[in-house]
Amino acid sequence: MEAKQGITLLAAAFVVSPLALGLGIILLIAASDDDGGGGGPGGGDFELSAGMLRVGKGYVPEEYAGLIEKAAADCDQGLPAGILAAQLQAESNFNPRAQSKDPATGRPIADGIAQFIPTTWASSGIDGNGDGKKDVWDPEDAIPSQGKMMCALLKTAKKHPGYNGSPVELALAGYNAGWGRVDQFKGVPPVSFAKGQTYNYVKSIMAAQAKLTAPDVSGGPEMSGEWTKPVSASLGTPYHQSGGMWSSGYHTGIDFAVGVGTQIRAAGPAKVVSASRVNSYGRQVVLRHADGMYTQYAHMSELKVSAGDTVKGGEVIGLSGADGNVSGPHLHFEVRTGPGYGTDIAPLAYLRKKGVKI
């Protein structure tokens, strides 16, 4: 993590190498459970999971689940709780008394469940539980501090759509090696950097977060219907196209080229979170799906649903239009980890994993 100036601590291995110093680090912990890590390709091939955490042996300890979920919810950038949980698992295996030491000198380097070095804790640690002090050994302080740091890194990552890696992957790389390394490599540092420590840190956390996240079934069995394209039309502006017309500096969804009055359908079974007119998006609908993810449909000419409704996959939710900040009629479609702006992920990859041919 950034707080360790490039030191990676893997829960499955007690002796690892720091990225910058080239020294072995010993992680001292009281007990070891299953680390739950997993390999897999990098470069954005993982689907982010949203929703509640899996709690229990081999997953997230019950006493920390609420703290992790709150730290994620407090971030307005779309930070999944599973990412924070997978980081804590990798950093300390959820042990609040974990401490990493230089085996050559015995000098302590990083402390606590989130493995902060003293200098970074002094500047970035917060009093998460409001007891008047910030204690690196107290998860009620360390986990909110971890969430705050990751949220800031995620916000920075979204300003660099041209970098190699998704915003969450870039934030993880910055947490592990420092944002300067992300800038240096214009993305997640490659395997050739520091013997692949940062690359593998990002890869393992992106894989582990899915295991630590439980499917969100709060919608209940009344949700039905197939997953489908929101409209039968050709694609227009792609996801993450950069440009000055967007406040984020890049396009946060995908566009479908349709004229005014075309029926817009729910991509999958969902509950309606909002159906209203919102600034530059114009008339829009936001849906929450059973996996905890959200889809957004913007620039409509007419809304056919209301907040609180339950819709089937393929059900008409509105008509396309040119409402809001647009140069012409089209459907703007986003997939999000949260209901609000700035929580977007790659929409085509998400739809394809739901079986939609697009």
PDB file of N, CA and C in Angstrom, residues 148-186:
ATOM      1  N   LYS A 148     -10.852   5.868   3.417  1.00  0.00           N
ATOM      2  CA  LYS A 148     -10.651   7.253   2.991  1.00  0.00           C
ATOM      3  C   LYS A 148      -9.502   7.351   1.987  1.00  0.00           C
ATOM      4  N   MET A 149      -8.413   6.633   2.251  1.00  0.00           N
ATOM      5  CA  MET A 149      -7.273   6.657   1.330  1.00  0.00           C
ATOM      6  C   MET A 149      -7.640   6.062  -0.024  1.00  0.00           C
ATOM      7  N   MET A 150      -8.330   4.918  -0.013  1.00  0.00           N
ATOM      8  CA  MET A 150      -8.726   4.294  -1.265  1.00  0.00           C
ATOM      9  C   MET A 150      -9.707   5.163  -2.039  1.00  0.00           C
ATOM     10  N   CYS A 151     -10.587   5.844  -1.332  1.00  0.00           N
ATOM     11  CA  CYS A 151     -11.545   6.721  -1.994  1.00  0.00           C
ATOM     12  C   CYS A 151     -10.830   7.868  -2.710  1.00  0.00           C
ATOM     13  N   ALA A 152      -9.847   8.460  -2.044  1.00  0.00           N
ATOM     14  CA  ALA A 152      -9.083   9.540  -2.663  1.00  0.00           C
ATOM     15  C   ALA A 152      -8.301   9.039  -3.875  1.00  0.00           C
ATOM     16  N   LEU A 153      -7.722   7.857  -3.763  1.00  0.00           N
ATOM     17  CA  LEU A 153      -6.988   7.287  -4.895  1.00  0.00           C
ATOM     18  C   LEU A 153      -7.920   6.965  -6.057  1.00  0.00           C
ATOM     19  N   LEU A 154      -9.123   6.477  -5.754  1.00  0.00           N
ATOM     20  CA  LEU A 154     -10.082   6.169  -6.801  1.00  0.00           C
ATOM     21  C   LEU A 154     -10.513   7.438  -7.528  1.00  0.00           C
ATOM     22  N   LYS A 155     -10.697   8.511  -6.791  1.00  0.00           N
ATOM     23  CA  LYS A 155     -11.052   9.786  -7.404  1.00  0.00           C
ATOM     24  C   LYS A 155      -9.934  10.266  -8.334  1.00  0.00           C
ATOM     25  N   THR A 156      -8.690  10.116  -7.893  1.00  0.00           N
ATOM     26  CA  THR A 156      -7.550  10.483  -8.741  1.00  0.00           C
ATOM     27  C   THR A 156      -7.485   9.593  -9.964  1.00  0.00           C
ATOM     28  N   ALA A 157      -7.720   8.298  -9.781  1.00  0.00           N
ATOM     29  CA  ALA A 157      -7.631   7.351 -10.898  1.00  0.00           C
ATOM     30  C   ALA A 157      -8.613   7.687 -11.997  1.00  0.00           C
ATOM     31  N   LYS A 158      -9.778   8.173 -11.639  1.00  0.00           N
ATOM     32  CA  LYS A 158     -10.797   8.481 -12.645  1.00  0.00           C
ATOM     33  C   LYS A 158     -10.430   9.680 -13.511  1.00  0.00           C
ATOM     34  N   LYS A 159      -9.423  10.420 -13.093  1.00  0.00           N
ATOM     35  CA  LYS A 159      -8.941  11.548 -13.892  1.00  0.00           C
ATOM     36  C   LYS A 159      -7.960  11.098 -14.969  1.00  0.00           C
ATOM     37  N   HIS A 160      -7.657   9.791 -15.021  1.00  0.00           N
ATOM     38  CA  HIS A 160      -6.679   9.264 -15.971  1.00  0.00           C
ATOM     39  C   HIS A 160      -7.268   8.085 -16.749  1.00  0.00           C
ATOM     40  N   PRO A 161      -8.295   8.357 -17.577  1.00  0.00           N
ATOM     41  CA  PRO A 161      -8.936   7.254 -18.316  1.00  0.00           C
ATOM     42  C   PRO A 161      -8.013   6.583 -19.314  1.00  0.00           C
ATOM     43  N   GLY A 162      -6.925   7.242 -19.691  1.00  0.00           N
ATOM     44  CA  GLY A 162      -6.001   6.659 -20.652  1.00  0.00           C
ATOM     45  C   GLY A 162      -4.977   5.712 -20.051  1.00  0.00           C
ATOM     46  N   TYR A 163      -4.937   5.650 -18.717  1.00  0.00           N
ATOM     47  CA  TYR A 163      -3.972   4.774 -18.065  1.00  0.00           C
ATOM     48  C   TYR A 163      -4.389   3.309 -18.220  1.00  0.00           C
ATOM     49  N   ASN A 164      -3.412   2.424 -18.138  1.00  0.00           N
ATOM     50  CA  ASN A 164      -3.653   0.998 -18.281  1.00  0.00           C
ATOM     51  C   ASN A 164      -4.224   0.426 -16.989  1.00  0.00           C
ATOM     52  N   GLY A 165      -5.513   0.053 -17.023  1.00  0.00           N
ATOM     53  CA  GLY A 165      -6.172  -0.485 -15.847  1.00  0.00           C
ATOM     54  C   GLY A 165      -7.448   0.264 -15.550  1.00  0.00           C
ATOM     55  N   SER A 166      -8.386  -0.407 -14.895  1.00  0.00           N
ATOM     56  CA  SER A 166      -9.629   0.239 -14.485  1.00  0.00           C
ATOM     57  C   SER A 166      -9.337   1.188 -13.323  1.00  0.00           C
ATOM     58  N   PRO A 167     -10.255   2.124 -13.017  1.00  0.00           N
ATOM     59  CA  PRO A 167     -10.009   3.027 -11.888  1.00  0.00           C
ATOM     60  C   PRO A 167      -9.721   2.297 -10.573  1.00  0.00           C
ATOM     61  N   VAL A 168     -10.435   1.213 -10.299  1.00  0.00           N
ATOM     62  CA  VAL A 168     -10.191   0.483  -9.051  1.00  0.00           C
ATOM     63  C   VAL A 168      -8.810  -0.160  -9.076  1.00  0.00           C
ATOM     64  N   GLU A 169      -8.408  -0.729 -10.208  1.00  0.00           N
ATOM     65  CA  GLU A 169      -7.079  -1.334 -10.307  1.00  0.00           C
ATOM     66  C   GLU A 169      -5.991  -0.284 -10.119  1.00  0.00           C
ATOM     67  N   LEU A 170      -6.189   0.901 -10.695  1.00  0.00           N
ATOM     68  CA  LEU A 170      -5.213   1.974 -10.533  1.00  0.00           C
ATOM     69  C   LEU A 170      -5.135   2.412  -9.073  1.00  0.00           C
ATOM     70  N   ALA A 171      -6.290   2.499  -8.408  1.00  0.00           N
ATOM     71  CA  ALA A 171      -6.293   2.879  -6.993  1.00  0.00           C
ATOM     72  C   ALA A 171      -5.560   1.849  -6.144  1.00  0.00           C
ATOM     73  N   LEU A 172      -5.775   0.579  -6.435  1.00  0.00           N
ATOM     74  CA  LEU A 172      -5.068  -0.474  -5.700  1.00  0.00           C
ATOM     75  C   LEU A 172      -3.563  -0.380  -5.916  1.00  0.00           C
ATOM     76  N   ALA A 173      -3.163  -0.126  -7.148  1.00  0.00           N
ATOM     77  CA  ALA A 173      -1.739   0.003  -7.434  1.00  0.00           C
ATOM     78  C   ALA A 173      -1.148   1.192  -6.687  1.00  0.00           C
ATOM     79  N   GLY A 174      -1.896   2.297  -6.637  1.00  0.00           N
ATOM     80  CA  GLY A 174      -1.431   3.467  -5.906  1.00  0.00           C
ATOM     81  C   GLY A 174      -1.345   3.217  -4.418  1.00  0.00           C
ATOM     82  N   TYR A 175      -2.282   2.454  -3.874  1.00  0.00           N
ATOM     83  CA  TYR A 175      -2.277   2.109  -2.448  1.00  0.00           C
ATOM     84  C   TYR A 175      -1.065   1.248  -2.112  1.00  0.00           C
ATOM     85  N   ASN A 176      -0.689   0.387  -3.052  1.00  0.00           N
ATOM     86  CA  ASN A 176       0.409  -0.550  -2.809  1.00  0.00           C
ATOM     87  C   ASN A 176       1.779   0.069  -3.044  1.00  0.00           C
ATOM     88  N   ALA A 177       1.930   0.769  -4.155  1.00  0.00           N
ATOM     89  CA  ALA A 177       3.258   1.246  -4.548  1.00  0.00           C
ATOM     90  C   ALA A 177       3.414   2.755  -4.504  1.00  0.00           C
ATOM     91  N   GLY A 178       2.310   3.475  -4.271  1.00  0.00           N
ATOM     92  CA  GLY A 178       2.354   4.925  -4.331  1.00  0.00           C
ATOM     93  C   GLY A 178       1.872   5.414  -5.686  1.00  0.00           C
ATOM     94  N   TRP A 179       1.118   6.508  -5.701  1.00  0.00           N
ATOM     95  CA  TRP A 179       0.558   6.991  -6.964  1.00  0.00           C
ATOM     96  C   TRP A 179       1.649   7.393  -7.950  1.00  0.00           C
ATOM     97  N   GLY A 180       2.797   7.785  -7.455  1.00  0.00           N
ATOM     98  CA  GLY A 180       3.892   8.156  -8.346  1.00  0.00           C
ATOM     99  C   GLY A 180       4.270   7.029  -9.292  1.00  0.00           C
ATOM    100  N   ARG A 181       4.221   5.799  -8.816  1.00  0.00           N
ATOM    101  CA  ARG A 181       4.523   4.646  -9.677  1.00  0.00           C
ATOM    102  C   ARG A 181       3.441   4.459 -10.734  1.00  0.00           C
ATOM    103  N   VAL A 182       2.181   4.727 -10.381  1.00  0.00           N
ATOM    104  CA  VAL A 182       1.107   4.640 -11.366  1.00  0.00           C
ATOM    105  C   VAL A 182       1.318   5.674 -12.467  1.00  0.00           C
ATOM    106  N   ASP A 183       1.686   6.898 -12.072  1.00  0.00           N
ATOM    107  CA  ASP A 183       1.998   7.926 -13.061  1.00  0.00           C
ATOM    108  C   ASP A 183       3.194   7.519 -13.914  1.00  0.00           C
ATOM    109  N   GLN A 184       4.204   6.949 -13.267  1.00  0.00           N
ATOM    110  CA  GLN A 184       5.416   6.556 -13.995  1.00  0.00           C
ATOM    111  C   GLN A 184       5.111   5.569 -15.113  1.00  0.00           C
ATOM    112  N   PHE A 185       4.255   4.590 -14.828  1.00  0.00           N
ATOM    113  CA  PHE A 185       3.969   3.544 -15.805  1.00  0.00           C
ATOM    114  C   PHE A 185       2.673   3.788 -16.574  1.00  0.00           C
ATOM    115  N   LYS A 186       2.030   4.939 -16.300  1.00  0.00           N
ATOM    116  CA  LYS A 186       0.752   5.258 -16.957  1.00  0.00           C
ATOM    117  C   LYS A 186      -0.244   4.109 -16.778  1.00  0.00           C
TER     118      LYS A 186
END
